[in-house]
Amino acid sequence: MSDYPFYHSHIEIDLQVLCNNARYLHRNLKSGTHSAAVIKADAYGHGAVEVARIIGDLYDMFAVANVTEAVALRKAGITHPILVFGVPVPQTVKAYPEYDLEAVISSDDHFDLLEQGTSYHVEIDSGMGRLGIHPDEMDRIEKRIASAGRISCKGIMTHFASADEGNSAYMQQQKKVLKQIREKFGGKYPLHAANSAASLDHPDTHLDMVRHGIALYGYDPTPGPSNQLQPAMKWRSWVAQCKFIHKGGSLSYGATWQAPADGHYVVIPTGYADGYRRNLSGKMPVSIEGVWYPQVGRVTMDYIMVWLGDDRYDAGTNVVVMGGDRNHAGLWAEAIGTIPYEICCGIHTKVPRKYV
Ligand SMILES: *Cc1c(COP(=O)(O)O)cnc(C)c1O
């Protein structure tokens, strides 16, 4: 930490919004359906420990990508069950019993690798083509589970590749495999498959537990009619300088933007080194005291410029660079052809997270 703790921008997380999203997502679950909050990648950039503390009452379990993330939660005092999606490796197997973490077995060798007393879920690859055991192997896996008395099976899981594309042919194909999984393991072990999109759009996949990620943070994974989800994240910065520019004068690298008239602009100390993506140059508005202004010229490493026209603001005035109804992470993603997941995870960890 610097001797002068002072930040050019910070991420503000609205905990009330987060809880509202979580409650909304639970509304269409049958009673008895369990739920896991997916808080990998530092809760999609929202801060895993704080998010875990605030939504713990609404979820039965947390899920993270790897043991490092899980241990950090335990060290912060989080006591909920934690499922680790990633593969167990020799370097991490001792952590599972030590920190009471649940493993995911996605290949045969993991049965031998896990330490005595470890709880695990088996992942079947029903079509995602990432981790998991091929569905043709289910008979053998069932026997393997039965004979692995040192470790205990807590669930069977799978993951959808296209739950956000309605009832696409691919989704139907995965649902067929899911049916085989149910026939084989249903009633014997808890089954879980649904991510946010499936939880919202495919109630037939809820099974014994759903796994909520992106929707919890307020982004609808499915394009179409909006629901009650709200982005929990706002990125705040402030005015470093307010300057005059003549009509025709240009701003930033490449001099790609010219002032349409005499007027003022502000320099805001947030740039691509913080995660304000350079290919958003000139695409998103920012909000200053409730008024929208266009970001103009190229995004630089540590600054963006914003055109005010006839308005002016004092240095130090607060600015929302991301997170309002016209510039939240979902709109950023649309503007540059990516997904809100990548935008949220892409905000640099040096940008402090604050909670309201
Ligand atoms: C990330 C992840 C999820 C959550 O996905 P969202 O689309 O964010 O809801 C669920 N299951 C697995 C296995 C994942 O890796």
Tab-separated table of C-alpha atoms and ligand atoms in Angstrom:
chain	number	residue	atom	x	y	z
A	1	MET	CA	0.000	0.000	0.000
A	2	SER	CA	1.243	3.425	-0.926
A	3	ASP	CA	2.005	6.078	1.706
A	4	TYR	CA	-0.627	8.150	-0.074
A	5	PRO	CA	-3.654	5.894	-0.362
A	6	PHE	CA	-5.560	7.618	-3.075
A	7	TYR	CA	-7.246	6.172	-6.118
A	8	HIS	CA	-8.017	7.406	-9.574
A	9	SER	CA	-11.114	5.312	-9.706
A	10	HIS	CA	-12.938	2.665	-7.732
A	11	ILE	CA	-15.558	0.007	-8.268
A	12	GLU	CA	-18.681	0.432	-6.189
A	13	ILE	CA	-20.776	-2.660	-5.502
A	14	ASP	CA	-24.374	-2.186	-4.406
A	15	LEU	CA	-25.024	-5.041	-1.986
A	16	GLN	CA	-28.759	-4.392	-1.969
A	17	VAL	CA	-28.887	-4.863	-5.746
A	18	LEU	CA	-26.912	-8.073	-5.417
A	19	CYS	CA	-29.407	-9.435	-2.870
A	20	ASN	CA	-32.362	-8.372	-5.034
A	21	ASN	CA	-30.867	-10.249	-7.983
A	22	ALA	CA	-30.319	-13.332	-5.846
A	23	ARG	CA	-33.902	-13.233	-4.571
A	24	TYR	CA	-35.272	-12.719	-8.076
A	25	LEU	CA	-33.311	-15.747	-9.309
A	26	HIS	CA	-34.690	-17.911	-6.515
A	27	ARG	CA	-38.270	-17.011	-7.278
A	28	ASN	CA	-38.726	-19.572	-10.052
A	29	LEU	CA	-37.015	-22.452	-8.250
A	30	LYS	CA	-39.162	-25.260	-6.906
A	31	SER	CA	-38.977	-25.463	-3.137
A	32	GLY	CA	-36.222	-27.833	-2.161
A	33	THR	CA	-34.038	-26.930	-5.129
A	34	HIS	CA	-30.618	-26.010	-3.793
A	35	SER	CA	-28.521	-23.203	-5.181
A	36	ALA	CA	-24.841	-22.418	-5.541
A	37	ALA	CA	-23.498	-18.903	-6.019
A	38	VAL	CA	-20.620	-18.971	-8.484
A	39	ILE	CA	-18.028	-16.550	-7.146
A	40	LYS	CA	-15.016	-17.541	-9.234
A	41	ALA	CA	-12.732	-14.839	-10.665
A	42	ASP	CA	-13.206	-12.788	-7.492
A	43	ALA	CA	-16.987	-12.970	-7.949
A	44	TYR	CA	-16.701	-11.829	-11.576
A	45	GLY	CA	-14.671	-8.848	-10.392
A	46	HIS	CA	-17.101	-7.908	-7.597
A	47	GLY	CA	-14.962	-9.177	-4.709
A	48	ALA	CA	-15.553	-12.801	-3.662
A	49	VAL	CA	-15.264	-12.397	0.105
A	50	GLU	CA	-17.690	-9.483	0.360
A	51	VAL	CA	-20.137	-11.080	-2.059
A	52	ALA	CA	-19.971	-14.368	-0.128
A	53	ARG	CA	-20.675	-12.561	3.145
A	54	ILE	CA	-23.678	-10.697	1.813
A	55	ILE	CA	-25.443	-13.453	-0.146
A	56	GLY	CA	-24.485	-16.402	2.057
A	57	ASP	CA	-27.970	-16.614	3.564
A	58	LEU	CA	-29.545	-16.964	0.127
A	59	TYR	CA	-27.304	-19.779	-1.170
A	60	ASP	CA	-26.517	-23.291	0.035
A	61	MET	CA	-23.050	-23.378	-1.432
A	62	PHE	CA	-20.363	-21.380	-3.220
A	63	ALA	CA	-18.424	-22.418	-6.298
A	64	VAL	CA	-15.019	-21.186	-7.417
A	65	ALA	CA	-12.604	-22.041	-10.206
A	66	ASN	CA	-9.640	-23.256	-8.196
A	67	VAL	CA	-8.224	-24.091	-4.782
A	68	THR	CA	-6.448	-20.740	-4.447
A	69	GLU	CA	-9.775	-18.918	-4.605
A	70	ALA	CA	-11.371	-21.379	-2.198
A	71	VAL	CA	-8.622	-21.129	0.410
A	72	ALA	CA	-8.823	-17.323	0.307
A	73	LEU	CA	-12.524	-17.592	1.183
A	74	ARG	CA	-11.833	-19.981	4.071
A	75	LYS	CA	-9.107	-17.693	5.407
A	76	ALA	CA	-11.600	-14.834	5.334
A	77	GLY	CA	-13.909	-16.876	7.552
A	78	ILE	CA	-16.418	-18.139	4.985
A	79	THR	CA	-17.882	-21.406	6.315
A	80	HIS	CA	-20.381	-22.417	3.574
A	81	PRO	CA	-19.665	-25.541	1.515
A	82	ILE	CA	-17.328	-24.609	-1.350
A	83	LEU	CA	-17.191	-26.495	-4.633
A	84	VAL	CA	-13.983	-26.183	-6.662
A	85	PHE	CA	-14.764	-26.548	-10.396
A	86	GLY	CA	-11.165	-26.915	-11.547
A	87	VAL	CA	-9.175	-30.148	-11.750
A	88	PRO	CA	-7.483	-31.502	-8.653
A	89	VAL	CA	-3.708	-31.723	-9.121
A	90	PRO	CA	-1.016	-33.223	-6.859
A	91	GLN	CA	-0.079	-29.732	-5.629
A	92	THR	CA	-3.618	-29.005	-4.382
A	93	VAL	CA	-5.147	-32.317	-3.237
A	94	LYS	CA	-4.239	-31.859	0.426
A	95	ALA	CA	-6.107	-28.560	0.511
A	96	TYR	CA	-9.497	-30.226	-0.019
A	97	PRO	CA	-9.702	-32.037	3.315
A	98	GLU	CA	-7.637	-29.396	5.096
A	99	TYR	CA	-10.004	-26.561	4.127
A	100	ASP	CA	-13.136	-28.680	3.757
A	101	LEU	CA	-13.505	-28.086	0.013
A	102	GLU	CA	-15.532	-30.227	-2.382
A	103	ALA	CA	-13.650	-31.418	-5.452
A	104	VAL	CA	-14.845	-32.020	-8.992
A	105	ILE	CA	-13.718	-35.273	-10.547
A	106	SER	CA	-13.530	-34.846	-14.281
A	107	SER	CA	-11.257	-37.711	-15.183
A	108	ASP	CA	-10.546	-41.242	-13.940
A	109	ASP	CA	-7.181	-40.499	-12.335
A	110	HIS	CA	-8.811	-38.013	-9.976
A	111	PHE	CA	-10.373	-40.915	-8.033
A	112	ASP	CA	-6.893	-42.082	-7.021
A	113	LEU	CA	-5.467	-38.610	-6.671
A	114	LEU	CA	-7.892	-37.259	-4.069
A	115	GLU	CA	-6.942	-37.627	-0.416
A	116	GLN	CA	-8.814	-39.838	2.009
A	117	GLY	CA	-11.994	-38.192	3.255
A	118	THR	CA	-12.421	-35.756	0.366
A	119	SER	CA	-15.963	-35.033	-0.834
A	120	TYR	CA	-16.398	-34.778	-4.575
A	121	HIS	CA	-18.826	-34.274	-7.424
A	122	VAL	CA	-18.370	-36.050	-10.755
A	123	GLU	CA	-18.609	-33.913	-13.872
A	124	ILE	CA	-20.031	-35.542	-16.986
A	125	ASP	CA	-19.255	-33.815	-20.276
A	126	SER	CA	-22.701	-33.693	-21.868
A	127	GLY	CA	-21.528	-31.516	-24.744
A	128	MET	CA	-19.607	-28.545	-23.381
A	129	GLY	CA	-16.392	-30.231	-24.486
A	130	ARG	CA	-14.395	-28.790	-21.629
A	131	LEU	CA	-13.899	-30.720	-18.384
A	132	GLY	CA	-15.786	-33.901	-17.610
A	133	ILE	CA	-16.091	-37.589	-18.272
A	134	HIS	CA	-17.672	-38.826	-21.499
A	135	PRO	CA	-21.279	-39.980	-21.035
A	136	ASP	CA	-20.420	-43.374	-22.583
A	137	GLU	CA	-18.335	-44.008	-19.482
A	138	MET	CA	-21.178	-43.613	-17.009
A	139	ASP	CA	-21.588	-47.333	-16.221
A	140	ARG	CA	-17.940	-47.643	-15.395
A	141	ILE	CA	-17.951	-44.409	-13.388
A	142	GLU	CA	-20.893	-45.621	-11.342
A	143	LYS	CA	-18.853	-48.662	-10.301
A	144	ARG	CA	-15.838	-46.492	-9.661
A	145	ILE	CA	-17.880	-44.298	-7.309
A	146	ALA	CA	-19.219	-47.348	-5.499
A	147	SER	CA	-15.744	-48.794	-4.972
A	148	ALA	CA	-14.047	-45.524	-3.956
A	149	GLY	CA	-14.862	-45.797	-0.250
A	150	ARG	CA	-12.028	-43.488	0.823
A	151	ILE	CA	-13.757	-40.481	-0.704
A	152	SER	CA	-17.439	-39.567	-0.834
A	153	CYS	CA	-19.619	-38.597	-3.764
A	154	LYS	CA	-21.785	-35.519	-3.107
A	155	GLY	CA	-23.174	-34.946	-6.578
A	156	ILE	CA	-23.116	-35.443	-10.326
A	157	MET	CA	-22.847	-32.358	-12.496
A	158	THR	CA	-22.677	-31.218	-16.081
A	159	HIS	CA	-22.380	-27.835	-17.808
A	160	PHE	CA	-24.291	-26.390	-20.788
A	161	ALA	CA	-22.599	-24.885	-23.818
A	162	SER	CA	-25.583	-22.935	-25.134
A	163	ALA	CA	-28.248	-22.519	-22.462
A	164	ASP	CA	-28.411	-18.857	-23.528
A	165	GLU	CA	-29.668	-19.718	-27.029
A	166	GLY	CA	-33.215	-20.777	-26.238
A	167	ASN	CA	-34.152	-24.290	-27.248
A	168	SER	CA	-31.427	-24.580	-29.859
A	169	ALA	CA	-30.683	-27.963	-31.396
A	170	TYR	CA	-27.506	-28.085	-29.344
A	171	MET	CA	-29.315	-27.401	-26.093
A	172	GLN	CA	-31.802	-30.151	-26.909
A	173	GLN	CA	-28.921	-32.486	-27.609
A	174	GLN	CA	-27.395	-31.705	-24.222
A	175	LYS	CA	-30.771	-32.171	-22.561
A	176	LYS	CA	-30.899	-35.671	-24.090
A	177	VAL	CA	-27.590	-36.513	-22.468
A	178	LEU	CA	-28.870	-34.946	-19.261
A	179	LYS	CA	-31.779	-37.389	-19.412
A	180	GLN	CA	-29.308	-40.287	-19.542
A	181	ILE	CA	-27.479	-38.802	-16.563
A	182	ARG	CA	-30.765	-38.597	-14.663
A	183	GLU	CA	-31.644	-42.178	-15.503
A	184	LYS	CA	-28.256	-43.367	-14.320
A	185	PHE	CA	-27.663	-41.240	-11.239
A	186	GLY	CA	-30.956	-39.524	-10.357
A	187	GLY	CA	-32.146	-40.288	-6.823
A	188	LYS	CA	-28.747	-41.784	-5.975
A	189	TYR	CA	-26.734	-38.568	-5.932
A	190	PRO	CA	-27.779	-34.911	-6.125
A	191	LEU	CA	-27.669	-33.709	-9.750
A	192	HIS	CA	-26.850	-30.200	-10.953
A	193	ALA	CA	-26.480	-28.662	-14.393
A	194	ALA	CA	-28.085	-25.226	-14.694
A	195	ASN	CA	-26.021	-22.060	-14.988
A	196	SER	CA	-27.717	-18.630	-14.931
A	197	ALA	CA	-29.202	-18.951	-18.408
A	198	ALA	CA	-30.607	-22.408	-17.733
A	199	SER	CA	-31.899	-21.340	-14.325
A	200	LEU	CA	-33.833	-18.498	-15.984
A	201	ASP	CA	-34.894	-20.131	-19.257
A	202	HIS	CA	-34.849	-23.916	-18.796
A	203	PRO	CA	-36.669	-24.881	-15.588
A	204	ASP	CA	-36.565	-28.525	-16.738
A	205	THR	CA	-32.806	-28.470	-15.985
A	206	HIS	CA	-33.002	-27.246	-12.389
A	207	LEU	CA	-32.720	-30.767	-10.904
A	208	ASP	CA	-31.390	-30.729	-7.336
A	209	MET	CA	-29.311	-27.555	-7.552
A	210	VAL	CA	-28.719	-24.567	-9.849
A	211	ARG	CA	-25.482	-22.591	-10.184
A	212	HIS	CA	-25.863	-18.828	-10.499
A	213	GLY	CA	-23.043	-16.696	-11.855
A	214	ILE	CA	-23.542	-13.790	-14.230
A	215	ALA	CA	-27.230	-13.230	-13.451
A	216	LEU	CA	-26.453	-12.756	-9.779
A	217	TYR	CA	-24.287	-9.782	-10.732
A	218	GLY	CA	-27.145	-8.344	-12.771
A	219	TYR	CA	-26.647	-9.356	-16.390
A	220	ASP	CA	-29.183	-11.338	-18.351
A	221	PRO	CA	-27.288	-14.002	-20.282
A	222	THR	CA	-30.114	-14.267	-22.804
A	223	PRO	CA	-30.752	-11.483	-25.270
A	224	GLY	CA	-34.433	-10.600	-25.319
A	225	PRO	CA	-37.103	-9.227	-23.043
A	226	SER	CA	-35.541	-7.804	-19.961
A	227	ASN	CA	-36.192	-9.063	-16.481
A	228	GLN	CA	-35.646	-7.569	-13.075
A	229	LEU	CA	-31.907	-8.111	-12.876
A	230	GLN	CA	-29.821	-5.020	-12.239
A	231	PRO	CA	-26.062	-4.554	-12.536
A	232	ALA	CA	-24.562	-4.403	-9.050
A	233	MET	CA	-21.341	-2.776	-10.218
A	234	LYS	CA	-20.589	0.900	-10.880
A	235	TRP	CA	-17.173	2.188	-11.859
A	236	ARG	CA	-16.597	5.655	-10.423
A	237	SER	CA	-13.891	8.171	-11.202
A	238	TRP	CA	-13.639	11.968	-11.181
A	239	VAL	CA	-12.661	14.988	-13.216
A	240	ALA	CA	-8.876	15.514	-13.292
A	241	GLN	CA	-9.074	18.620	-15.517
A	242	CYS	CA	-11.697	20.613	-17.374
A	243	LYS	CA	-10.324	22.324	-20.485
A	244	PHE	CA	-11.377	24.547	-23.355
A	245	ILE	CA	-10.991	23.452	-26.959
A	246	HIS	CA	-11.594	25.416	-30.162
A	247	LYS	CA	-13.881	24.119	-32.887
A	248	GLY	CA	-11.859	21.714	-35.054
A	249	GLY	CA	-9.237	21.017	-32.379
A	250	SER	CA	-8.514	17.337	-31.795
A	251	LEU	CA	-8.135	15.102	-28.768
A	252	SER	CA	-6.022	12.075	-27.862
A	253	TYR	CA	-3.726	9.747	-29.807
A	254	GLY	CA	-4.160	9.688	-33.537
A	255	ALA	CA	-6.098	12.954	-33.340
A	256	THR	CA	-9.145	10.954	-34.418
A	257	TRP	CA	-11.770	13.291	-32.935
A	258	GLN	CA	-12.351	16.980	-33.685
A	259	ALA	CA	-14.430	19.362	-31.607
A	260	PRO	CA	-17.682	20.166	-33.446
A	261	ALA	CA	-17.728	23.634	-31.809
A	262	ASP	CA	-15.855	25.762	-29.298
A	263	GLY	CA	-16.451	24.176	-25.904
A	264	HIS	CA	-15.113	22.294	-22.919
A	265	TYR	CA	-14.066	18.742	-22.223
A	266	VAL	CA	-12.873	16.856	-19.161
A	267	VAL	CA	-9.943	14.504	-18.638
A	268	ILE	CA	-10.841	11.507	-16.441
A	269	PRO	CA	-8.109	9.401	-14.824
A	270	THR	CA	-9.290	5.951	-15.951
A	271	GLY	CA	-7.813	4.125	-18.939
A	272	TYR	CA	-6.948	0.769	-20.401
A	273	ALA	CA	-4.390	0.077	-17.652
A	274	ASP	CA	-7.421	-0.076	-15.355
A	275	GLY	CA	-9.509	-2.182	-17.726
A	276	TYR	CA	-11.271	0.589	-19.664
A	277	ARG	CA	-10.860	-1.237	-22.962
A	278	ARG	CA	-9.188	0.732	-25.748
A	279	ASN	CA	-11.529	-0.620	-28.402
A	280	LEU	CA	-14.345	1.183	-26.586
A	281	SER	CA	-12.819	4.463	-27.773
A	282	GLY	CA	-15.605	6.885	-28.626
A	283	LYS	CA	-18.348	4.325	-27.926
A	284	MET	CA	-19.722	4.712	-24.399
A	285	PRO	CA	-21.109	7.766	-22.614
A	286	VAL	CA	-20.158	8.696	-19.070
A	287	SER	CA	-22.429	10.300	-16.537
A	288	ILE	CA	-21.472	13.449	-14.616
A	289	GLU	CA	-23.931	14.634	-11.989
A	290	GLY	CA	-26.688	12.742	-13.753
A	291	VAL	CA	-25.992	14.159	-17.250
A	292	TRP	CA	-24.709	11.943	-20.090
A	293	TYR	CA	-21.692	13.020	-22.129
A	294	PRO	CA	-19.843	11.206	-24.919
A	295	GLN	CA	-16.378	9.814	-24.358
A	296	VAL	CA	-14.372	11.048	-27.346
A	297	GLY	CA	-11.018	10.258	-28.919
A	298	ARG	CA	-8.925	7.204	-28.137
A	299	VAL	CA	-8.859	5.660	-24.693
A	300	THR	CA	-5.303	6.043	-23.356
A	301	MET	CA	-3.435	4.017	-20.758
A	302	ASP	CA	-4.546	6.095	-17.783
A	303	TYR	CA	-7.072	8.621	-19.106
A	304	ILE	CA	-10.182	9.165	-21.179
A	305	MET	CA	-11.544	12.451	-22.515
A	306	VAL	CA	-15.197	13.436	-22.411
A	307	TRP	CA	-16.854	16.175	-24.477
A	308	LEU	CA	-19.088	18.599	-22.542
A	309	GLY	CA	-20.029	21.158	-25.206
A	310	ASP	CA	-21.293	24.205	-23.331
A	311	ASP	CA	-21.065	22.635	-19.855
A	312	ARG	CA	-18.170	22.809	-17.402
A	313	TYR	CA	-17.247	20.917	-14.230
A	314	ASP	CA	-14.762	21.571	-11.456
A	315	ALA	CA	-11.780	19.298	-11.016
A	316	GLY	CA	-12.745	16.590	-8.528
A	317	THR	CA	-16.357	16.250	-9.707
A	318	ASN	CA	-17.552	12.626	-9.532
A	319	VAL	CA	-18.062	10.672	-12.750
A	320	VAL	CA	-19.650	7.270	-13.427
A	321	VAL	CA	-17.611	5.725	-16.230
A	322	MET	CA	-19.498	2.415	-16.159
A	323	GLY	CA	-22.614	1.028	-14.515
A	324	GLY	CA	-25.463	3.422	-15.284
A	325	ASP	CA	-28.469	2.468	-17.391
A	326	ARG	CA	-26.691	3.707	-20.524
A	327	ASN	CA	-23.185	2.479	-19.802
A	328	HIS	CA	-23.291	-0.709	-17.711
A	329	ALA	CA	-21.004	-3.660	-18.402
A	330	GLY	CA	-23.652	-5.390	-20.543
A	331	LEU	CA	-23.727	-2.394	-22.898
A	332	TRP	CA	-19.937	-2.189	-22.938
A	333	ALA	CA	-19.884	-5.835	-23.968
A	334	GLU	CA	-22.427	-5.285	-26.745
A	335	ALA	CA	-20.468	-2.295	-28.036
A	336	ILE	CA	-17.295	-4.306	-28.566
A	337	GLY	CA	-18.671	-7.748	-29.340
A	338	THR	CA	-17.922	-9.507	-26.096
A	339	ILE	CA	-19.850	-10.596	-23.004
A	340	PRO	CA	-20.330	-8.864	-19.640
A	341	TYR	CA	-18.360	-11.680	-17.959
A	342	GLU	CA	-15.208	-10.541	-19.736
A	343	ILE	CA	-15.802	-6.853	-18.995
A	344	CYS	CA	-16.378	-7.409	-15.269
A	345	CYS	CA	-13.414	-9.776	-14.847
A	346	GLY	CA	-11.255	-7.449	-16.928
A	347	ILE	CA	-11.291	-4.518	-14.519
A	348	HIS	CA	-7.857	-4.464	-12.998
A	349	THR	CA	-7.546	-5.768	-9.450
A	350	LYS	CA	-5.614	-2.586	-8.519
A	351	VAL	CA	-8.913	-0.690	-8.831
A	352	PRO	CA	-10.310	-0.872	-5.285
A	353	ARG	CA	-13.759	-2.339	-4.666
A	354	LYS	CA	-16.010	-0.478	-2.250
A	355	TYR	CA	-19.374	-1.662	-0.921
A	356	VAL	CA	-22.541	0.317	-0.309
B	1	LIG	C1	-18.937	-20.296	-14.506
B	1	LIG	C2	-19.750	-21.516	-14.332
B	1	LIG	C3	-21.105	-21.412	-13.974
B	1	LIG	C4	-21.851	-20.107	-13.894
B	1	LIG	O1	-22.148	-19.667	-15.188
B	1	LIG	P1	-23.021	-18.332	-15.439
B	1	LIG	O2	-23.260	-18.334	-16.880
B	1	LIG	O3	-22.148	-17.196	-15.006
B	1	LIG	O4	-24.235	-18.449	-14.601
B	1	LIG	C5	-21.786	-22.586	-13.701
B	1	LIG	N1	-21.174	-23.788	-13.808
B	1	LIG	C6	-19.877	-23.913	-14.178
B	1	LIG	C7	-19.282	-25.271	-14.273
B	1	LIG	C8	-19.135	-22.785	-14.462
B	1	LIG	O5	-17.854	-22.909	-14.840
